[in-house]
Every structure is written in C-alpha cells, then in structure tokens.
Amino acid sequence: LTVTQTTTSSRRAGGVRAEELACEVHQVPDRDPTSPALLLSLNAGEPESNIEELLYSVGQYPGTTDVLADAPMGGFSELINVLAPEFAQLGGRPLFFSVRATNTEGGVKTVECQLPNFDVSPPTVEVTAPFSLQSHSRLLWASWRVLDDTALSRVQFGVSTSP
C-alpha cells in the first residue's frame, strides 16, 4: 500500500523538494472490532528545507474528502480514531487517503494511498456436527469454518462437552 512520487525540481513543479514522498495506511491488527484504529504514515525526507505542515484527508473515492478533510497530522505517522462519527457506516468499504506536505519555502506536494477494506465486523464462525449421535465416550468431533472480510492473523478455539 505504498505510493511513491518523485520530483527532480520542486521550483518547477511547485512542490516539496523531496526526492521521495510516500504514504502508507493500514488497519492496526489484533484490536477488538468495536475499537478499530488506522495507522497512516508518511515518508517525506526533506533534505534542503523542513516540512512545516502535514494535513490528511479521507474519502470514499480517490481524490475526495467526503469522510474527513484537512486534519492535521501530529508527525510523520498518525493513529486515526475511527470511532469518530465521520467513520460511522464505512465498514467493508475501501478508504482513500491523501496527505499534503508543505515545506518552509511554501512548496506543497500531495500523495495518496488506499486502505482496500475498512473492516469493523467481528469474524463469524460456522460450526457443523459431523453426525447428530455419537457413541464413543472418549472422542469428541467438531468441524468449523471461520469467516472474515480480511485475512485472520490468529484463530483460537475451545472444545467442551457441555451445551
């Protein structure tokens, strides 16, 4: 999820004089689905002038700001509170981020990146019994399938003889 843009001269391009400007966004793993978080990071090396301001916007489509517009970044990475009202009802959809960097000389450069799926739903499990009656007192059989919108990093399960 890295987008890289390169310029050779910011004065001609009117942008930030960075050799490389890259944006990355991902959903923080292993969090409760009711409390998700996104991490937005920017690589904006500025060899000749300092980055003065970083603003990010979020949209449902590339280049849009219909979710959040011009929010300040506290540094080159930002943990985004997706419990904010702006993110309500956006689960299961891609989100598009744009970061605007302004340097002390007034040069501006914008880079975009995408979160392919904003996942806020808990995983679901389908359990199927291999047969309805079991006569063996030392064996317990079970079969299940775990479903989620995104790749699962860990699955935990327990087996019991109690209903």
PDB file of N, CA, C and O in Angstrom, residues 94-140:
ATOM      1  N   PRO A  94     -13.553   0.418   0.820  1.00  0.00           N
ATOM      2  CA  PRO A  94     -12.197   0.988   0.737  1.00  0.00           C
ATOM      3  C   PRO A  94     -12.217   2.453   1.169  1.00  0.00           C
ATOM      4  O   PRO A  94     -13.230   3.135   1.021  1.00  0.00           O
ATOM      5  N   LEU A  95     -11.103   2.901   1.737  1.00  0.00           N
ATOM      6  CA  LEU A  95     -10.949   4.304   2.102  1.00  0.00           C
ATOM      7  C   LEU A  95      -9.716   4.846   1.387  1.00  0.00           C
ATOM      8  O   LEU A  95      -8.695   4.167   1.284  1.00  0.00           O
ATOM      9  N   PHE A  96      -9.807   6.077   0.914  1.00  0.00           N
ATOM     10  CA  PHE A  96      -8.728   6.704   0.159  1.00  0.00           C
ATOM     11  C   PHE A  96      -8.194   7.893   0.957  1.00  0.00           C
ATOM     12  O   PHE A  96      -8.964   8.749   1.404  1.00  0.00           O
ATOM     13  N   PHE A  97      -6.887   7.915   1.141  1.00  0.00           N
ATOM     14  CA  PHE A  97      -6.222   8.936   1.950  1.00  0.00           C
ATOM     15  C   PHE A  97      -5.345   9.803   1.059  1.00  0.00           C
ATOM     16  O   PHE A  97      -4.694   9.305   0.142  1.00  0.00           O
ATOM     17  N   SER A  98      -5.328  11.089   1.336  1.00  0.00           N
ATOM     18  CA  SER A  98      -4.369  11.974   0.685  1.00  0.00           C
ATOM     19  C   SER A  98      -3.681  12.780   1.786  1.00  0.00           C
ATOM     20  O   SER A  98      -4.323  13.230   2.735  1.00  0.00           O
ATOM     21  N   VAL A  99      -2.352  12.897   1.661  1.00  0.00           N
ATOM     22  CA  VAL A  99      -1.557  13.650   2.628  1.00  0.00           C
ATOM     23  C   VAL A  99      -0.902  14.796   1.879  1.00  0.00           C
ATOM     24  O   VAL A  99      -0.281  14.592   0.834  1.00  0.00           O
ATOM     25  N   ARG A 100      -1.066  16.002   2.417  1.00  0.00           N
ATOM     26  CA  ARG A 100      -0.467  17.186   1.811  1.00  0.00           C
ATOM     27  C   ARG A 100       0.659  17.684   2.718  1.00  0.00           C
ATOM     28  O   ARG A 100       0.432  18.010   3.880  1.00  0.00           O
ATOM     29  N   ALA A 101       1.857  17.729   2.165  1.00  0.00           N
ATOM     30  CA  ALA A 101       3.030  18.209   2.900  1.00  0.00           C
ATOM     31  C   ALA A 101       3.402  19.590   2.374  1.00  0.00           C
ATOM     32  O   ALA A 101       3.504  19.799   1.173  1.00  0.00           O
ATOM     33  N   THR A 102       3.623  20.536   3.295  1.00  0.00           N
ATOM     34  CA  THR A 102       4.047  21.893   2.942  1.00  0.00           C
ATOM     35  C   THR A 102       5.375  22.156   3.631  1.00  0.00           C
ATOM     36  O   THR A 102       5.507  21.917   4.834  1.00  0.00           O
ATOM     37  N   ASN A 103       6.372  22.652   2.865  1.00  0.00           N
ATOM     38  CA  ASN A 103       7.662  22.943   3.481  1.00  0.00           C
ATOM     39  C   ASN A 103       7.776  24.410   3.859  1.00  0.00           C
ATOM     40  O   ASN A 103       6.877  25.213   3.585  1.00  0.00           O
ATOM     41  N   THR A 104       8.880  24.765   4.491  1.00  0.00           N
ATOM     42  CA  THR A 104       9.057  26.136   4.971  1.00  0.00           C
ATOM     43  C   THR A 104       9.194  27.141   3.836  1.00  0.00           C
ATOM     44  O   THR A 104       9.006  28.333   4.045  1.00  0.00           O
ATOM     45  N   GLU A 105       9.503  26.681   2.629  1.00  0.00           N
ATOM     46  CA  GLU A 105       9.594  27.566   1.469  1.00  0.00           C
ATOM     47  C   GLU A 105       8.243  27.762   0.790  1.00  0.00           C
ATOM     48  O   GLU A 105       8.134  28.470  -0.201  1.00  0.00           O
ATOM     49  N   GLY A 106       7.211  27.079   1.307  1.00  0.00           N
ATOM     50  CA  GLY A 106       5.884  27.196   0.718  1.00  0.00           C
ATOM     51  C   GLY A 106       5.578  26.160  -0.344  1.00  0.00           C
ATOM     52  O   GLY A 106       4.509  26.166  -0.933  1.00  0.00           O
ATOM     53  N   GLY A 107       6.525  25.247  -0.608  1.00  0.00           N
ATOM     54  CA  GLY A 107       6.278  24.188  -1.576  1.00  0.00           C
ATOM     55  C   GLY A 107       5.271  23.179  -1.031  1.00  0.00           C
ATOM     56  O   GLY A 107       5.250  22.893   0.161  1.00  0.00           O
ATOM     57  N   VAL A 108       4.426  22.664  -1.896  1.00  0.00           N
ATOM     58  CA  VAL A 108       3.374  21.730  -1.497  1.00  0.00           C
ATOM     59  C   VAL A 108       3.441  20.496  -2.375  1.00  0.00           C
ATOM     60  O   VAL A 108       3.613  20.591  -3.587  1.00  0.00           O
ATOM     61  N   LYS A 109       3.277  19.333  -1.767  1.00  0.00           N
ATOM     62  CA  LYS A 109       3.217  18.076  -2.508  1.00  0.00           C
ATOM     63  C   LYS A 109       2.144  17.210  -1.859  1.00  0.00           C
ATOM     64  O   LYS A 109       2.020  17.171  -0.638  1.00  0.00           O
ATOM     65  N   THR A 110       1.353  16.542  -2.659  1.00  0.00           N
ATOM     66  CA  THR A 110       0.294  15.666  -2.160  1.00  0.00           C
ATOM     67  C   THR A 110       0.556  14.248  -2.643  1.00  0.00           C
ATOM     68  O   THR A 110       0.953  14.035  -3.784  1.00  0.00           O
ATOM     69  N   VAL A 111       0.337  13.286  -1.773  1.00  0.00           N
ATOM     70  CA  VAL A 111       0.481  11.875  -2.115  1.00  0.00           C
ATOM     71  C   VAL A 111      -0.769  11.147  -1.622  1.00  0.00           C
ATOM     72  O   VAL A 111      -1.392  11.567  -0.646  1.00  0.00           O
ATOM     73  N   GLU A 112      -1.145  10.086  -2.324  1.00  0.00           N
ATOM     74  CA  GLU A 112      -2.358   9.351  -1.973  1.00  0.00           C
ATOM     75  C   GLU A 112      -2.052   7.894  -1.706  1.00  0.00           C
ATOM     76  O   GLU A 112      -1.108   7.327  -2.275  1.00  0.00           O
ATOM     77  N   CYS A 113      -2.837   7.288  -0.826  1.00  0.00           N
ATOM     78  CA  CYS A 113      -2.750   5.852  -0.573  1.00  0.00           C
ATOM     79  C   CYS A 113      -4.154   5.346  -0.221  1.00  0.00           C
ATOM     80  O   CYS A 113      -5.071   6.144   0.013  1.00  0.00           O
ATOM     81  N   GLN A 114      -4.310   4.040  -0.189  1.00  0.00           N
ATOM     82  CA  GLN A 114      -5.634   3.437  -0.047  1.00  0.00           C
ATOM     83  C   GLN A 114      -5.617   2.312   0.974  1.00  0.00           C
ATOM     84  O   GLN A 114      -4.656   1.548   1.059  1.00  0.00           O
ATOM     85  N   LEU A 115      -6.692   2.215   1.748  1.00  0.00           N
ATOM     86  CA  LEU A 115      -6.966   1.065   2.597  1.00  0.00           C
ATOM     87  C   LEU A 115      -8.014   0.254   1.844  1.00  0.00           C
ATOM     88  O   LEU A 115      -9.152   0.715   1.689  1.00  0.00           O
ATOM     89  N   PRO A 116      -7.671  -0.931   1.318  1.00  0.00           N
ATOM     90  CA  PRO A 116      -8.604  -1.669   0.455  1.00  0.00           C
ATOM     91  C   PRO A 116      -9.925  -2.051   1.118  1.00  0.00           C
ATOM     92  O   PRO A 116     -10.949  -2.115   0.463  1.00  0.00           O
ATOM     93  N   ASN A 117      -9.899  -2.312   2.448  1.00  0.00           N
ATOM     94  CA  ASN A 117     -11.123  -2.728   3.123  1.00  0.00           C
ATOM     95  C   ASN A 117     -11.056  -2.273   4.576  1.00  0.00           C
ATOM     96  O   ASN A 117     -10.203  -2.717   5.323  1.00  0.00           O
ATOM     97  N   PHE A 118     -11.954  -1.387   4.958  1.00  0.00           N
ATOM     98  CA  PHE A 118     -12.050  -0.931   6.344  1.00  0.00           C
ATOM     99  C   PHE A 118     -12.928  -1.937   7.077  1.00  0.00           C
ATOM    100  O   PHE A 118     -14.141  -1.931   6.948  1.00  0.00           O
ATOM    101  N   ASP A 119     -12.317  -2.839   7.842  1.00  0.00           N
ATOM    102  CA  ASP A 119     -13.002  -3.977   8.443  1.00  0.00           C
ATOM    103  C   ASP A 119     -13.372  -3.672   9.896  1.00  0.00           C
ATOM    104  O   ASP A 119     -12.502  -3.534  10.746  1.00  0.00           O
ATOM    105  N   VAL A 120     -14.664  -3.565  10.178  1.00  0.00           N
ATOM    106  CA  VAL A 120     -15.128  -3.314  11.538  1.00  0.00           C
ATOM    107  C   VAL A 120     -16.088  -4.399  12.026  1.00  0.00           C
ATOM    108  O   VAL A 120     -16.718  -4.247  13.059  1.00  0.00           O
ATOM    109  N   SER A 121     -16.199  -5.491  11.291  1.00  0.00           N
ATOM    110  CA  SER A 121     -17.106  -6.560  11.690  1.00  0.00           C
ATOM    111  C   SER A 121     -16.319  -7.677  12.370  1.00  0.00           C
ATOM    112  O   SER A 121     -15.201  -7.996  11.968  1.00  0.00           O
ATOM    113  N   PRO A 122     -16.891  -8.280  13.414  1.00  0.00           N
ATOM    114  CA  PRO A 122     -16.199  -9.408  14.052  1.00  0.00           C
ATOM    115  C   PRO A 122     -16.236 -10.628  13.138  1.00  0.00           C
ATOM    116  O   PRO A 122     -17.159 -10.772  12.319  1.00  0.00           O
ATOM    117  N   PRO A 123     -15.251 -11.504  13.251  1.00  0.00           N
ATOM    118  CA  PRO A 123     -15.289 -12.740  12.461  1.00  0.00           C
ATOM    119  C   PRO A 123     -16.504 -13.580  12.848  1.00  0.00           C
ATOM    120  O   PRO A 123     -16.972 -13.527  13.983  1.00  0.00           O
ATOM    121  N   THR A 124     -17.023 -14.326  11.910  1.00  0.00           N
ATOM    122  CA  THR A 124     -18.138 -15.225  12.194  1.00  0.00           C
ATOM    123  C   THR A 124     -17.652 -16.660  12.058  1.00  0.00           C
ATOM    124  O   THR A 124     -16.693 -16.945  11.349  1.00  0.00           O
ATOM    125  N   VAL A 125     -18.339 -17.550  12.745  1.00  0.00           N
ATOM    126  CA  VAL A 125     -17.941 -18.961  12.753  1.00  0.00           C
ATOM    127  C   VAL A 125     -19.156 -19.813  12.434  1.00  0.00           C
ATOM    128  O   VAL A 125     -20.237 -19.586  12.975  1.00  0.00           O
ATOM    129  N   GLU A 126     -18.963 -20.766  11.549  1.00  0.00           N
ATOM    130  CA  GLU A 126     -19.989 -21.766  11.273  1.00  0.00           C
ATOM    131  C   GLU A 126     -19.502 -23.085  11.862  1.00  0.00           C
ATOM    132  O   GLU A 126     -18.414 -23.561  11.533  1.00  0.00           O
ATOM    133  N   VAL A 127     -20.301 -23.676  12.768  1.00  0.00           N
ATOM    134  CA  VAL A 127     -19.950 -24.963  13.388  1.00  0.00           C
ATOM    135  C   VAL A 127     -20.922 -25.998  12.855  1.00  0.00           C
ATOM    136  O   VAL A 127     -22.132 -25.797  12.866  1.00  0.00           O
ATOM    137  N   THR A 128     -20.373 -27.108  12.393  1.00  0.00           N
ATOM    138  CA  THR A 128     -21.214 -28.197  11.896  1.00  0.00           C
ATOM    139  C   THR A 128     -20.832 -29.479  12.608  1.00  0.00           C
ATOM    140  O   THR A 128     -19.658 -29.785  12.779  1.00  0.00           O
ATOM    141  N   ALA A 129     -21.833 -30.217  13.038  1.00  0.00           N
ATOM    142  CA  ALA A 129     -21.582 -31.514  13.674  1.00  0.00           C
ATOM    143  C   ALA A 129     -21.439 -32.569  12.587  1.00  0.00           C
ATOM    144  O   ALA A 129     -22.242 -32.595  11.648  1.00  0.00           O
ATOM    145  N   PRO A 130     -20.414 -33.431  12.679  1.00  0.00           N
ATOM    146  CA  PRO A 130     -20.242 -34.446  11.643  1.00  0.00           C
ATOM    147  C   PRO A 130     -21.387 -35.461  11.618  1.00  0.00           C
ATOM    148  O   PRO A 130     -21.706 -36.001  10.587  1.00  0.00           O
ATOM    149  N   PHE A 131     -22.017 -35.686  12.755  1.00  0.00           N
ATOM    150  CA  PHE A 131     -23.198 -36.530  12.827  1.00  0.00           C
ATOM    151  C   PHE A 131     -23.934 -36.174  14.105  1.00  0.00           C
ATOM    152  O   PHE A 131     -23.359 -35.636  15.043  1.00  0.00           O
ATOM    153  N   SER A 132     -25.217 -36.452  14.168  1.00  0.00           N
ATOM    154  CA  SER A 132     -26.019 -35.998  15.301  1.00  0.00           C
ATOM    155  C   SER A 132     -25.852 -36.868  16.548  1.00  0.00           C
ATOM    156  O   SER A 132     -26.033 -36.383  17.651  1.00  0.00           O
ATOM    157  N   LEU A 133     -25.567 -38.134  16.401  1.00  0.00           N
ATOM    158  CA  LEU A 133     -25.379 -39.007  17.552  1.00  0.00           C
ATOM    159  C   LEU A 133     -23.951 -39.548  17.555  1.00  0.00           C
ATOM    160  O   LEU A 133     -23.399 -39.893  16.515  1.00  0.00           O
ATOM    161  N   GLN A 134     -23.378 -39.618  18.743  1.00  0.00           N
ATOM    162  CA  GLN A 134     -22.002 -40.101  18.869  1.00  0.00           C
ATOM    163  C   GLN A 134     -21.985 -41.125  19.992  1.00  0.00           C
ATOM    164  O   GLN A 134     -22.416 -40.841  21.104  1.00  0.00           O
ATOM    165  N   SER A 135     -21.446 -42.311  19.733  1.00  0.00           N
ATOM    166  CA  SER A 135     -21.482 -43.350  20.740  1.00  0.00           C
ATOM    167  C   SER A 135     -20.129 -43.587  21.403  1.00  0.00           C
ATOM    168  O   SER A 135     -20.046 -44.343  22.354  1.00  0.00           O
ATOM    169  N   HIS A 136     -19.072 -42.948  20.938  1.00  0.00           N
ATOM    170  CA  HIS A 136     -17.747 -43.156  21.535  1.00  0.00           C
ATOM    171  C   HIS A 136     -17.555 -42.204  22.709  1.00  0.00           C
ATOM    172  O   HIS A 136     -17.676 -40.992  22.569  1.00  0.00           O
ATOM    173  N   SER A 137     -17.251 -42.735  23.888  1.00  0.00           N
ATOM    174  CA  SER A 137     -17.175 -41.907  25.096  1.00  0.00           C
ATOM    175  C   SER A 137     -15.863 -41.122  25.210  1.00  0.00           C
ATOM    176  O   SER A 137     -15.759 -40.230  26.035  1.00  0.00           O
ATOM    177  N   ARG A 138     -14.845 -41.439  24.403  1.00  0.00           N
ATOM    178  CA  ARG A 138     -13.562 -40.755  24.522  1.00  0.00           C
ATOM    179  C   ARG A 138     -13.241 -39.828  23.347  1.00  0.00           C
ATOM    180  O   ARG A 138     -12.188 -39.225  23.323  1.00  0.00           O
ATOM    181  N   LEU A 139     -14.123 -39.730  22.407  1.00  0.00           N
ATOM    182  CA  LEU A 139     -13.878 -38.878  21.253  1.00  0.00           C
ATOM    183  C   LEU A 139     -14.935 -37.790  21.153  1.00  0.00           C
ATOM    184  O   LEU A 139     -16.115 -38.036  21.386  1.00  0.00           O
ATOM    185  N   LEU A 140     -14.496 -36.621  20.799  1.00  0.00           N
ATOM    186  CA  LEU A 140     -15.391 -35.504  20.572  1.00  0.00           C
ATOM    187  C   LEU A 140     -15.052 -34.938  19.206  1.00  0.00           C
ATOM    188  O   LEU A 140     -13.904 -34.576  18.941  1.00  0.00           O
TER     189      LEU A 140
END
